[in-house]
Structures are given as structure tokens and as C-alpha cells.
């Protein structure tokens, strides 16, 4: 009898616990009904798997070695990437790749969010010259306009506006544009000074954010560019030969971020019904590199997966080797953070201070 009572109490406890968890999940979904992701390989969850010509793919080992099921999914990571952690924070499943939904023509699938992010993509068209095929931001917004029509079809015009006004629109892009400018042999410096190029990036992004606003977007999470000059690929290409960062690339990452932050402040004055969180990714990576032990990192220069100096001469392909201690590496491959680093980044986005996420973090943005 005692065992039965104990079993009943245990069952009751877990029932209450599950109800509480389900209630919290439900409340989170009410707060954020959907998340729409725009960006590059940092947040691609598999769109490039559907691009036949693309060389920017991660649907092969050793990618995904720590992902549930231990299979590569198209994420440029050993496990989950920032898009996955963002979804977890707001109580949603990861937004599926748009190209995986397009053929089904199922508008209901659009209601909890969609990812348009694509490895190799940039703010400008043509940043994928090396990779042959990606979905530039202009095309991603085009695809979102199709999703918008599907949401209107499902909920009606007023219902769609209410739904989208509570949804989160995350934009993580720009690194490929700058990397392309500073790539050896690039023709871009002959056409524009770095300042002209950065200014044009910001103006182009502003126009696309306004277009998204016309299609119902009201809450934006916009990430600045990280310390791209310190990724293993850039360190490896540095002519000093000491594995030092490319300081020119870092300098213009900072200049872009300053312009981006200023542009968002101006956009808020112009479009009074928007709210946004600007994430200072540059300072986050600077802290990782300068104070690695604080975050549990031991290796911040070399990639975990690859071959050659800094494991950055050959990318993370099946013939490459990968480290066993993924959690103490900042970089998974030539360009992308490990799952451990991605988790830290999203923790900052969600509840970081005003110095890290301006003028409010994601948690505060959701409450607006």
C-alpha cells in the first residue's frame, strides 16, 4: 500500500510539473507566436541543402556530431546554432528552412516561423561568387513576402498583423559582404572605399528592414558583425605568419557596427511602431578571446574541425579531423562558432545588459 501511495504521489508530482512546464511553454508561445530568421551560415538550419549548385553546405560529417541524432543537418556547427537557441529561449521549435516548406504549399506551417537564412548569403547580391549559390538577403525578403501572404490567408489581414506584431524577426548577416571585400584579389576595393562599401551595406539593409515593416514586421533582433578578422581562416591568411587577427577586417567590422547602430536608432524615429534589439557581437567575441576562461574556453585561435595550420587550411570536410573537446573551443571550423559559443551568444542576446544589447535585450523586446 505504501508503494502505491508513493507511486501516486510521484505520479501527481510529475503531472503537476508537466502541467507547469506546458503552461510556461504555452505562455511563451502566446508572447512570441513565431520567429522569422534572416541571415547567413551562422543561422542557416538547412536551406542550402536544397540548393543544387551551392558549395556552401554542411550536410556531411563532421558537422552535427553533437546534434540530436548525431547527424549533419546543414548547420555549420558541431551541434545547434544560434537559431536553435533563439527558438528555445522563446518557447518555440526551431523555424524550419523555407525551401523545405515551399513545395508543400502549406500556409499553416508558416504560423510558427520560417528560416530564410542561407550559407554564403550577404546583404548584397553576389557575395556567393565563391560558393556558386546562396539566397541573398533581398531574395530572403522576397520569400518572406510569400510567407506574409500565406499568414494573411490563414488569419485574415487583421489577424496576420496582430500575429506578426508579436513575432520576432532576427537578422544575422553582413560578414560575407565584408569578407568578400577584404578577400585576396577582390575587385571591390577598386570600385568603393571601405567607408563607401560599409555605408552602402547599411543603406541596403535599412531599405530591406523597411520593406519587412511594410509586411508586418515590428520586432527586430539585429546582430552586428563579430570579430571576423579573428576567425581561423583570417588568422591563417594573415601575412605575419603568427596567427594574428586581420586588424583591417576588424576595424571595418567595428565601423559597420557603429553605422548599423546609428541606422537602427534613426529607423526607430522614422517608424515609431517598431522595436529592436541590436546585439554587439563584436564585443562578445572580444570578451571570448581576451577572457576565454570566464566562458570555459581554452582554444580561441584554432578551429576544432579542419586540417593544417590552425585547422584552417582545409575546411571541415569528412577527411578532416576534429577535436574531442568541442566545448572548450570558440570556433568549430574556419568561420563558425561551436555550439558552446552559440549558446553563450544567445544568452547575451536574451538577457544581456544594455552595453551588450541596445536599447533592450530580447527578453525585454518580447514584453514590449
C-alpha positions as a printed Julia matrix, in Angstrom:
368×3 Matrix{Float64}:
  0.0    0.0     0.0
  2.88   2.36    0.91
  4.42   1.74   -2.51
  1.14   2.56   -4.17
  0.83   5.82   -2.21
  4.4    6.73   -3.08
  3.76   5.92   -6.72
  0.59   8.04   -6.65
  2.4   10.98   -5.09
  5.21  10.64   -7.64
  2.73  10.48  -10.49
  0.89  13.51   -9.11
  4.18  15.42   -8.72
  5.22  14.75  -12.31
  1.75  15.58  -13.59
  1.86  18.95  -11.82
  5.41  19.51  -13.06
  4.45  18.71  -16.66
  1.4   20.95  -16.44
  3.61  23.76  -15.2
  6.11  23.24  -17.99
  3.37  23.04  -20.59
  1.78  26.18  -19.16
  5.11  28.02  -19.36
  5.61  26.79  -22.92
  2.1   27.9   -23.84
  2.62  31.34  -22.29
  5.9   31.76  -24.16
  4.19  30.86  -27.41
  1.49  33.45  -26.7
  4.21  36.04  -26.17
  6.12  35.06  -29.33
  3.88  33.18  -31.77
  6.6   32.9   -34.43
 10.24  33.59  -35.2
 11.37  34.53  -38.71
 15.11  34.17  -39.31
 17.09  36.02  -41.98
 20.82  35.66  -42.43
 23.86  33.66  -43.45
 25.58  30.42  -42.42
 25.68  31.47  -38.77
 21.94  30.74  -38.56
 21.3   28.51  -41.62
 19.38  25.41  -40.49
 19.31  23.66  -43.85
 18.18  25.96  -46.66
 21.38  25.36  -48.6
 20.69  21.62  -48.6
 18.03  22.43  -51.2
 20.31  24.48  -53.48
 21.74  22.09  -56.07
 24.65  24.28  -57.13
 25.71  25.54  -53.72
 29.13  24.66  -52.39
 28.29  26.25  -49.03
 26.77  23.16  -47.48
 27.17  21.44  -44.15
 25.05  18.34  -44.76
 28.0   15.99  -44.29
 30.21  14.84  -41.37
 31.7   16.02  -39.13
 29.03  18.7   -38.85
 26.27  17.7   -36.45
 28.44  15.36  -34.37
 26.79  16.79  -31.23
 23.36  17.49  -32.71
 20.45  15.29  -31.54
 20.74  12.1   -33.59
 24.41  12.95  -34.29
 23.66  13.58  -37.95
 24.6   16.56  -40.15
 21.58  18.75  -40.9
 23.03  21.64  -42.87
 24.05  23.59  -39.78
 27.65  24.85  -39.87
 28.27  23.61  -36.35
 29.11  20.59  -34.27
 25.6   20.87  -32.83
 22.94  23.52  -32.5
 23.46  27.02  -33.85
 22.13  30.41  -32.64
 18.82  29.96  -34.49
 18.1   26.84  -32.4
 18.92  28.55  -29.12
 16.88  31.63  -30.0
 13.85  29.42  -30.61
 14.39  27.6   -27.32
 14.55  30.9   -25.44
 11.1   31.95  -26.64
  9.49  28.52  -26.29
  9.29  27.62  -29.98
 10.67  24.8   -32.08
 13.4   25.86  -34.49
 11.97  27.67  -37.51
 12.25  25.23  -40.46
 14.09  26.13  -43.69
 11.8   27.94  -46.12
 12.97  25.81  -49.04
 11.84  22.66  -47.22
  8.29  24.1   -46.96
  7.95  25.79  -50.34
  6.87  22.72  -52.28
  4.23  21.66  -49.75
  2.35  24.97  -50.14
  1.14  24.55  -46.54
  0.49  28.04  -45.19
 -0.21  26.71  -41.68
  3.47  25.79  -41.42
  4.34  29.5   -41.69
  2.49  30.41  -38.49
  5.21  29.34  -36.02
  8.09  30.77  -38.01
 10.32  30.17  -41.01
 14.05  30.42  -41.63
 15.31  32.05  -44.82
 18.99  32.04  -43.76
 21.5   30.73  -46.26
 25.2   29.93  -46.05
 27.23  32.35  -48.17
 24.48  34.98  -48.21
 25.1   38.67  -47.81
 23.28  41.96  -47.69
 24.38  42.42  -51.28
 23.61  40.01  -54.09
 26.7   38.24  -55.4
 28.53  37.55  -52.13
 28.2   33.87  -53.01
 30.55  34.03  -56.01
 32.89  31.55  -54.33
 30.04  29.27  -53.22
 28.12  29.5   -56.54
 24.68  29.66  -54.99
 23.03  31.08  -51.89
 19.94  33.14  -51.01
 20.97  36.8   -50.65
 19.02  38.96  -48.22
 16.98  40.59  -50.99
 15.76  37.15  -52.08
 15.12  36.15  -48.46
 12.81  39.14  -48.06
 11.14  38.18  -51.36
 10.48  34.74  -49.9
  9.15  36.33  -46.72
  6.63  38.3   -48.81
  5.25  34.92  -49.95
  5.09  33.76  -46.33
  3.32  37.0   -45.41
  0.6   36.29  -47.97
  0.23  32.78  -46.52
 -0.18  34.16  -42.99
 -2.83  36.62  -44.25
 -4.56  33.73  -45.99
 -4.64  31.77  -42.71
 -5.51  34.55  -40.25
 -7.04  37.36  -42.28
 -5.46  40.78  -42.61
 -6.11  42.0   -39.04
 -5.22  38.64  -37.5
 -2.0   38.47  -39.52
 -0.97  41.94  -38.38
 -1.57  41.05  -34.73
  0.33  37.76  -35.14
  3.31  39.37  -36.87
  3.47  42.32  -34.48
  4.21  39.87  -31.64
  6.6   37.73  -33.69
 10.38  38.15  -33.64
 12.36  38.91  -36.8
 16.03  38.02  -36.36
 18.64  39.27  -38.83
 22.21  37.92  -38.71
 24.08  38.98  -41.82
 26.92  41.12  -43.19
 30.03  39.05  -42.51
 30.2   37.65  -46.05
 29.94  41.13  -47.53
 32.98  42.31  -45.57
 34.94  39.09  -46.02
 34.34  39.43  -49.76
 35.67  42.99  -49.75
 38.89  42.01  -47.98
 39.38  38.74  -49.83
 42.7   38.49  -51.65
 42.25  39.5   -55.3
 38.84  41.11  -54.72
 37.82  43.73  -57.28
 35.55  45.5   -54.77
 38.23  47.86  -53.36
 38.73  49.23  -56.89
 35.06  50.28  -57.02
 34.48  51.62  -53.48
 36.49  52.77  -50.5
 35.83  50.67  -47.38
 33.73  53.51  -45.94
 31.62  53.76  -49.11
 31.14  50.0   -49.13
 30.08  49.88  -45.45
 27.72  52.85  -45.92
 26.1   51.08  -48.87
 25.69  47.89  -46.81
 23.85  49.85  -44.12
 21.6   51.72  -46.55
 20.69  48.48  -48.36
 19.84  46.79  -45.07
 17.73  49.78  -43.99
 15.64  49.58  -47.16
 15.09  45.86  -46.62
 14.06  46.36  -42.98
 11.54  48.98  -44.13
 10.2   46.53  -46.68
  9.79  43.93  -43.94
  7.98  46.56  -41.88
  5.54  47.02  -44.77
  4.96  43.26  -44.5
  4.09  43.28  -40.79
  7.47  43.08  -39.04
  7.58  45.11  -35.82
 10.12  43.44  -33.5
 13.65  43.08  -34.82
 16.73  41.41  -33.37
 19.69  42.62  -35.43
 23.19  41.29  -34.81
 26.26  43.34  -35.52
 29.25  41.71  -37.2
 31.66  39.82  -34.95
 35.47  39.99  -34.97
 35.68  38.44  -38.43
 39.38  39.25  -38.62
 39.98  36.79  -35.76
 38.26  33.74  -37.25
 40.72  30.89  -38.02
 40.51  31.5   -41.78
 41.54  35.15  -41.43
 44.26  34.37  -38.88
 45.65  31.7   -41.22
 45.74  34.12  -44.16
 47.46  36.85  -42.15
 50.8   37.57  -43.83
 52.59  37.99  -40.49
 52.5   34.21  -40.15
 51.92  34.38  -36.4
 48.23  33.54  -36.44
 47.34  37.12  -35.57
 43.98  38.68  -36.36
 43.35  40.66  -39.55
 43.03  44.06  -37.92
 41.82  45.81  -41.08
 38.83  43.46  -41.31
 38.17  44.01  -37.6
 38.39  47.79  -37.98
 35.74  47.84  -40.7
 33.56  45.41  -38.77
 33.54  47.99  -35.98
 32.82  50.82  -38.44
 29.92  48.86  -39.92
 28.53  48.15  -36.44
 28.69  51.83  -35.49
 26.76  52.74  -38.65
 24.28  49.92  -38.12
 23.52  51.01  -34.55
 23.04  54.61  -35.7
 20.82  53.49  -38.59
 18.56  51.5   -36.25
 18.17  54.49  -33.95
 17.14  56.61  -36.94
 14.78  53.94  -38.22
 13.01  53.88  -34.85
 12.41  57.63  -35.15
 11.06  57.12  -38.67
  8.92  54.04  -37.93
  7.57  54.69  -34.47
  5.77  51.34  -34.17
  8.92  49.22  -34.39
 11.1   47.98  -31.53
 14.52  46.41  -31.84
 17.45  44.78  -30.08
 20.88  45.46  -31.53
 23.38  42.8   -30.42
 27.03  43.83  -30.13
 28.55  40.59  -31.43
 31.98  42.2   -31.81
 32.38  42.87  -28.09
 31.04  39.41  -27.27
 33.8   37.79  -29.38
 36.38  40.21  -27.98
 35.47  39.03  -24.47
 35.65  35.38  -25.55
 39.15  35.94  -26.95
 40.53  38.15  -24.17
 38.95  36.27  -21.23
 38.42  32.72  -22.53
 38.5   31.01  -19.13
 35.49  33.07  -18.0
 33.43  31.23  -20.62
 35.11  27.84  -20.33
 37.2   28.2   -23.49
 40.81  27.08  -23.8
 41.3   27.41  -27.57
 40.2   30.64  -29.29
 42.51  30.72  -32.34
 42.33  27.3   -33.95
 39.27  25.63  -35.44
 38.07  22.38  -33.91
 37.44  20.73  -37.29
 39.77  21.06  -40.27
 43.36  20.42  -41.35
 46.63  22.36  -41.46
 47.72  25.42  -39.51
 45.01  26.43  -37.04
 42.98  23.68  -38.75
 42.12  26.42  -41.24
 43.91  25.34  -44.42
 41.32  22.66  -45.19
 37.67  23.18  -44.08
 35.58  20.79  -42.02
 35.07  18.04  -44.61
 34.8   14.29  -43.98
 38.57  13.76  -44.41
 39.32  16.44  -41.78
 39.95  15.66  -38.13
 38.01  17.21  -35.28
 38.74  17.84  -31.63
 37.27  15.77  -28.82
 37.0   18.8   -26.52
 34.45  20.8   -28.54
 33.11  22.7   -25.52
 36.41  24.47  -24.88
 36.83  25.68  -28.49
 35.45  29.02  -29.65
 35.44  28.02  -33.33
 34.07  24.85  -34.85
 35.54  25.42  -38.33
 37.21  28.18  -40.35
 34.43  30.69  -39.72
 31.71  29.4   -37.4
 31.39  29.19  -33.61
 30.93  25.95  -31.75
 27.61  25.02  -30.19
 29.03  26.09  -26.81
 29.87  29.57  -28.15
 26.48  29.87  -29.86
 24.75  29.16  -26.55
 26.7   31.95  -24.82
 25.89  34.38  -27.65
 22.16  33.74  -27.4
 22.23  34.0   -23.61
 23.61  37.52  -24.11
 21.0   38.37  -26.74
 18.22  37.17  -24.46
 19.13  38.87  -21.2
 22.37  40.8   -21.68
 22.9   44.32  -20.36
 22.28  47.5   -22.37
 26.01  47.61  -23.17
 25.66  44.23  -24.92
 22.15  44.52  -26.37
 20.88  48.01  -27.17
 18.41  49.55  -26.32
 16.9   46.39  -24.84
 17.55  42.66  -24.8
 15.31  40.04  -26.38
 13.52  39.28  -23.12
 12.59  42.97  -22.82
 11.73  43.18  -26.52
  9.2   40.37  -26.15
  7.5   42.27  -23.3
  7.08  45.46  -25.36
